[in-house]
XYZ file of C-alpha atoms in Angstrom:
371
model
C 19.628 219.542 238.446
C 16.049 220.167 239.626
C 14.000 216.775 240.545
C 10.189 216.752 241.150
C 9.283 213.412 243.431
C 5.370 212.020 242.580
C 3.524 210.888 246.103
C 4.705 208.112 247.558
C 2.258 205.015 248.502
C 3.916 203.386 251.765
C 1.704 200.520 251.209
C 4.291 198.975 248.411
C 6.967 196.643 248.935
C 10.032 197.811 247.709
C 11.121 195.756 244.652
C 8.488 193.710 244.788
C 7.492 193.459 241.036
C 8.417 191.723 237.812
C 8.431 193.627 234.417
C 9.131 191.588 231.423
C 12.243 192.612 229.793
C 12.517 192.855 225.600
C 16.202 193.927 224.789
C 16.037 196.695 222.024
C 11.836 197.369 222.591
C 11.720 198.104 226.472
C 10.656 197.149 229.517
C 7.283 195.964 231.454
C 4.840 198.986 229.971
C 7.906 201.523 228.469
C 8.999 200.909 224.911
C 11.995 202.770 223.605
C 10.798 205.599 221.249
C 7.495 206.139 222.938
C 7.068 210.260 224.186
C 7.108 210.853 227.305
C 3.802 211.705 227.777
C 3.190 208.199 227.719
C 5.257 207.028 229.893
C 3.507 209.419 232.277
C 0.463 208.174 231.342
C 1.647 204.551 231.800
C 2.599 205.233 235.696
C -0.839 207.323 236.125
C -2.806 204.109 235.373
C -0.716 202.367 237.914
C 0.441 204.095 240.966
C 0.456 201.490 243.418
C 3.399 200.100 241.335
C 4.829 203.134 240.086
C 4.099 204.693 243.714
C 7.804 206.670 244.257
C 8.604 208.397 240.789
C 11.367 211.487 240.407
C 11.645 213.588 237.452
C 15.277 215.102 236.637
C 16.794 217.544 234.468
C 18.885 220.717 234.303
C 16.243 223.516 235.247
C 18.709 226.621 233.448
C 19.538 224.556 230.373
C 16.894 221.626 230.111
C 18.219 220.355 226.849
C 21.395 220.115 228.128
C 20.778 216.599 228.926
C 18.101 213.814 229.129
C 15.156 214.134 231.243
C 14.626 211.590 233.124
C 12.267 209.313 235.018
C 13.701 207.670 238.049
C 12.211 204.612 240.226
C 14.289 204.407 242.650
C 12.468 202.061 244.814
C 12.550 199.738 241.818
C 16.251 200.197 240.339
C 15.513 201.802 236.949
C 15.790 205.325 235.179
C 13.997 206.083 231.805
C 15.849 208.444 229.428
C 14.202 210.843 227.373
C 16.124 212.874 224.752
C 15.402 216.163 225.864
C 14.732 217.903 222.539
C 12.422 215.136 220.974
C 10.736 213.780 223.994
C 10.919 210.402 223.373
C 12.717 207.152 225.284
C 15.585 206.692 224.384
C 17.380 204.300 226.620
C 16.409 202.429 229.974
C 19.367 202.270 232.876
C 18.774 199.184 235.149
C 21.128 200.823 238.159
C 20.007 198.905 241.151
C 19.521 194.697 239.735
C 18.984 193.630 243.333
C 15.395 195.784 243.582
C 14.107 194.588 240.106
C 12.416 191.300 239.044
C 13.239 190.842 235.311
C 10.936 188.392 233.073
C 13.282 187.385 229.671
C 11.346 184.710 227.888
C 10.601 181.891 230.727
C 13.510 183.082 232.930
C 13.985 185.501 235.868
C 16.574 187.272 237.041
C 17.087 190.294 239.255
C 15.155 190.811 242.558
C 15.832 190.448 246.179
C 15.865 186.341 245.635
C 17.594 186.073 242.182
C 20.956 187.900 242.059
C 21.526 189.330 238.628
C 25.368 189.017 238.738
C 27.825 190.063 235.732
C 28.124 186.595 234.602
C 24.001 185.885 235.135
C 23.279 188.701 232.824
C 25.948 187.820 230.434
C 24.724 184.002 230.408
C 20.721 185.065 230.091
C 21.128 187.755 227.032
C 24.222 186.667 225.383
C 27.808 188.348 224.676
C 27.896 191.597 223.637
C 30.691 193.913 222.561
C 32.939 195.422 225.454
C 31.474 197.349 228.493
C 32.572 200.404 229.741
C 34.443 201.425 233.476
C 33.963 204.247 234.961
C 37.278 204.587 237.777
C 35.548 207.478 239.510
C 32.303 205.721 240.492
C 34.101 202.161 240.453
C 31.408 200.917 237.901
C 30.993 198.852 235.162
C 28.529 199.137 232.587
C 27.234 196.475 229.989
C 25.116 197.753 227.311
C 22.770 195.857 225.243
C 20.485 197.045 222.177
C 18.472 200.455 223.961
C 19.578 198.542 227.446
C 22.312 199.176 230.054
C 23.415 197.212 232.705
C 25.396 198.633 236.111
C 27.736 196.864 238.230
C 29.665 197.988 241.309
C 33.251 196.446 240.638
C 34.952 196.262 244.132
C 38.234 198.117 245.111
C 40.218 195.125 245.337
C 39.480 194.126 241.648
C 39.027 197.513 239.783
C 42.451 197.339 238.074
C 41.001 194.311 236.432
C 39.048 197.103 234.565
C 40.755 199.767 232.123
C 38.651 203.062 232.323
C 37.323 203.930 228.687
C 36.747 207.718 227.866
C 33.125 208.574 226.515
C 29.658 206.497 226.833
C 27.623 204.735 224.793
C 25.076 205.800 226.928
C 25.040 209.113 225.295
C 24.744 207.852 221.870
C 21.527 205.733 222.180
C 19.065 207.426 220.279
C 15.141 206.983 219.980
C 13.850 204.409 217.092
C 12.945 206.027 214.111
C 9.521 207.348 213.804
C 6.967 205.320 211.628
C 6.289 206.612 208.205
C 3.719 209.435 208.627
C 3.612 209.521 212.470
C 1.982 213.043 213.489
C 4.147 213.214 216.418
C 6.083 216.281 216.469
C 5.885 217.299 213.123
C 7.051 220.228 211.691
C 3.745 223.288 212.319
C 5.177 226.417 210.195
C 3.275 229.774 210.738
C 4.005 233.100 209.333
C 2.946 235.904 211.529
C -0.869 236.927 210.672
C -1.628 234.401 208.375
C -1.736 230.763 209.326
C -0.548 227.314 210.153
C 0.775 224.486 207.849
C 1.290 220.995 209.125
C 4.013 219.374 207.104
C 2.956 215.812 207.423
C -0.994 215.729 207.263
C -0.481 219.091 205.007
C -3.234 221.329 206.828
C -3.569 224.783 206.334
C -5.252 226.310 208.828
C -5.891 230.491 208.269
C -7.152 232.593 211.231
C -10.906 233.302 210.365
C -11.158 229.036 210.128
C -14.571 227.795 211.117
C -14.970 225.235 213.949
C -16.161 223.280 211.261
C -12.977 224.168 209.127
C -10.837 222.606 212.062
C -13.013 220.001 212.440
C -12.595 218.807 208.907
C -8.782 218.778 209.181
C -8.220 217.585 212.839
C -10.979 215.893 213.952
C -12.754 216.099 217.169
C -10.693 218.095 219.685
C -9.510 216.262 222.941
C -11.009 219.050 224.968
C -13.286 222.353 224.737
C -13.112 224.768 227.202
C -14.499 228.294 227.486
C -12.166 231.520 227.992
C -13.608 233.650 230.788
C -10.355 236.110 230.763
C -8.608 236.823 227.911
C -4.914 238.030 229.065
C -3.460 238.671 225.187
C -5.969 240.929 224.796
C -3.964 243.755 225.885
C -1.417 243.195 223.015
C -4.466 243.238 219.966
C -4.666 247.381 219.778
C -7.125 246.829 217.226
C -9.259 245.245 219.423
C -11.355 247.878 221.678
C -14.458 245.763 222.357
C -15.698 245.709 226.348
C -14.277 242.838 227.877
C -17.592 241.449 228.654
C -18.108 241.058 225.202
C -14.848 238.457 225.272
C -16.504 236.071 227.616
C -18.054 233.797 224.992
C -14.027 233.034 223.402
C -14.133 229.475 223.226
C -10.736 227.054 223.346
C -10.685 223.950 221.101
C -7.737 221.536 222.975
C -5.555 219.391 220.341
C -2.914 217.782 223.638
C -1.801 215.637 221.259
C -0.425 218.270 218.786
C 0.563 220.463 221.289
C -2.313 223.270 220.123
C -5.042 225.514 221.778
C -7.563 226.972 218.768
C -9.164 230.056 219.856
C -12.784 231.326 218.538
C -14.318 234.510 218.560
C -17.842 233.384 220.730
C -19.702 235.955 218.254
C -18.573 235.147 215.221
C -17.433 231.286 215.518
C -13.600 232.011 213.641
C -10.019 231.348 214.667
C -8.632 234.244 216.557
C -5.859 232.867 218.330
C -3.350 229.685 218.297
C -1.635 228.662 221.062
C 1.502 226.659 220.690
C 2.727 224.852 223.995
C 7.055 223.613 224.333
C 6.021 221.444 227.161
C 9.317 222.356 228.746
C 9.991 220.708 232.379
C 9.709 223.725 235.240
C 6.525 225.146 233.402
C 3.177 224.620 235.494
C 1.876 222.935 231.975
C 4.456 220.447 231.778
C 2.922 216.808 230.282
C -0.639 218.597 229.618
C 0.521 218.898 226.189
C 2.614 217.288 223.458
C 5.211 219.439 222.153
C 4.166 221.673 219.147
C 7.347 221.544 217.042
C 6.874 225.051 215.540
C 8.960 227.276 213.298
C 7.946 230.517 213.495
C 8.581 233.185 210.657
C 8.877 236.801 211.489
C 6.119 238.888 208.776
C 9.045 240.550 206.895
C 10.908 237.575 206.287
C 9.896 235.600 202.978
C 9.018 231.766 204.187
C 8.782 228.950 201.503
C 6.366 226.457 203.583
C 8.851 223.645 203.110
C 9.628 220.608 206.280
C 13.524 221.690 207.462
C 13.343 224.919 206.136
C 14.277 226.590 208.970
C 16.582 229.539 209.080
C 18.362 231.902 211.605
C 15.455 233.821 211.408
C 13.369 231.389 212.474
C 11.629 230.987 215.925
C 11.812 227.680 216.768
C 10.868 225.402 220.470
C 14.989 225.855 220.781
C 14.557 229.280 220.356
C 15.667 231.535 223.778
C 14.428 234.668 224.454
C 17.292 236.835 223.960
C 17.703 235.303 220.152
C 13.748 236.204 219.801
C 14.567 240.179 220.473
C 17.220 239.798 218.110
C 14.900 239.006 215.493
C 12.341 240.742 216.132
C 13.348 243.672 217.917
C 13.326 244.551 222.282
C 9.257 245.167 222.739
C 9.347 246.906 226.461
C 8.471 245.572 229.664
C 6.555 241.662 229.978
C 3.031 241.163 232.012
C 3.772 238.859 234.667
C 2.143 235.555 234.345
C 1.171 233.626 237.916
C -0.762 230.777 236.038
C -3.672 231.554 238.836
C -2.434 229.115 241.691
C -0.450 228.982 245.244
C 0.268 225.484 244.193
C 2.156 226.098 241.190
C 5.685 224.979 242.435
C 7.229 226.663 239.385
C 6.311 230.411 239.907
C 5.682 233.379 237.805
C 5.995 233.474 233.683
C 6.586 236.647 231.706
C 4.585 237.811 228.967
C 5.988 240.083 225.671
C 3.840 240.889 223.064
C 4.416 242.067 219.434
C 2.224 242.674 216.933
C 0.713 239.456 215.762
C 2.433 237.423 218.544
C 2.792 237.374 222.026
C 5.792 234.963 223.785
C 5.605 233.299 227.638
C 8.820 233.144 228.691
C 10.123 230.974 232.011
C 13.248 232.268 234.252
C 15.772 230.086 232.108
C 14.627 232.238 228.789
C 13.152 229.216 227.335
C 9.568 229.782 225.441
C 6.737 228.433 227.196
C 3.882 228.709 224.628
C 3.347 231.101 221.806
C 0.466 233.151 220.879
C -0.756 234.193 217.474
C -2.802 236.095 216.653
C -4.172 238.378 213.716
C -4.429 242.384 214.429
């Protein structure tokens, strides 16, 4: 399991904060259900709090199991289901290093031990907890809330060890009703996008003003000075000076790059980012929950419709060259920096498409394109 570890300010006392605690919603700024971009963003606006922060997860299979967000300074994890991105449970592990707020009582901390019985007193009974005889712990579990207790040799036969967690079958909240977050983005090879829940269609030769129309203003515009995919576009024999006026519209929050032609001012390219952990764009963008059909397979632009023949976030590489055939030897991708911890990407290219692909033979981001 590969963890990342965010600076470290030595300036804060260890456990030395209170974070009001709402059984079945979350904890101080984290709410179960919330992506974890969020959560990110929550510990960016306050890093003299949040000042010793790991990420975890399995970097060959990562969604294998949760990602997760550790404090350790401050006793807690945060959960994330690793295919949906979103909280799904928080683990207080450590009740001696965290001050918990529940209505006008505390409990937890260095001064306020939150013993079995204190926690069972403050929140109420709940069904059965669960031992585990290998680490000598017992867990209580509350609505999207977990409690850990060491249970001392001399009493652990007090406990009967019960196969299986409950941990592992908390789940994210429900989405509201029309929530754009990770919907469904379907896209045909050489023709365009459809967004299942705001029902865009978005064709390559769309104006800026097209886009505009359907997503609003873009969270970022950048121009492209280098355009790597160009060497997969045979069609395309212009001098690459003539490229330099490409121009990026940024959707982060849909996971989605729009590329323009700086001459002509219409949709060449999409990019669609996986924000998989290990890739040097991790938490820049949402993830774009795509499905991908291959130009001789007959899509119906329906939400779930996806078939074996489908490319999908979930989709590895080796299932990709089954579908669409082996296309040679990748361009190596360095992402342009000594400090990207991650290393290299590989680049394949087909005709209308072009995949980055990490070291685990998970997709990176996907690029479309129109020959």
């Amino acid at each position: 399991m590969l963890q990342r570890t965010r600076r470290r300010c030595e300036s804060t006392a260890m456990g030395a904060i209170v974070l009001d605690l709402r059984p079945g919603v979350g904890i101080g700024p984290f709410t179960l259900g919330m992506p974890i971009c969020e959560a990110f963003s929550q510990i960016q606006q306050q890093p003299n709090i949040y000042d010793v922060v790991h990420v975890k997860y399995i970097d060959e299979e990562p969604l294998k199991l949760d990602i997760v967000i550790s404090f350790p300074d401050h006793g807690f994890h945060l959960r994330f289901d690793p295919w949906s991105q979103r909280l799904r449970l928080i683990e207080v592990f450590d009740v001696k290093r965290l001050q918990m707020r529940y209505a006008t009582s505390l409990i937890g901390g260095p001064s306020s031990l939150a013993t079995f019985l204190a926690v069972y007193a403050l929140f109420g009974p709940t069904f059965a907890g669960i031992y585990d005889k290998d680490r000598e712990v017992y867990t209580l579990f509350y609505p999207g809330l977990s409690f850990a207790f060491p249970i001392p040799t001399q009493y652990k036969d007090c406990c009967h060890d019960v196969e299986g967690s409950l941990m592992n079958k908390a789940l994210a909240p429900p989405l509201p009703s029309g929530d754009l977050y990770m919907e469904e983005v379907h896209a045909k090879l050489g023709e365009e996008l459809w967004f299942t829940v705001g029902g865009q269609h978005i064709p390559f030769g769309a104006s800026p003003q097209d886009v505009w129309t359907e997503f609003g203003r873009p969270c970022g515009i950048h121009q492209k000075q280098v355009d790597q995919m160009v060497i997969h576009s045979t069609s395309d024999l212009r001098p690459q000076t003539t490229l330099w006026g490409d121009y990026f519209y940024n959707y982060f929050t849909r996971g989605l790059d729009i590329l323009f032609d700086g001459k002509t001012h219409k949709i060449k390219k999409f990019v669609l980012h996986t924000n998989f952990p290990g890739h040097a764009d991790f938490n820049s963008y949402v993830k774009c929950n795509f499905i991908i059909y291959s130009s001789n397979v007959g899509a119906h632009f329906e939400e779930g419709n996806a078939s074996k023949n489908c490319i999908t976030p979930s989709t590895k590489w080796e299932q990709v060259k089954e579908i669409l055939g082996d296309c040679g030897r990748a361009a190596i991708q360095t992402q342009g920096s000594i400090n990207n911890p991650f290393g290299s990407t590989f680049v394949y290219g087909y005709q209308n498409v072009a995949f980055e692909v990490m070291k685990n033979g998970y997709i990176a981001t996907v690029t479309l394109f129109h020959s």
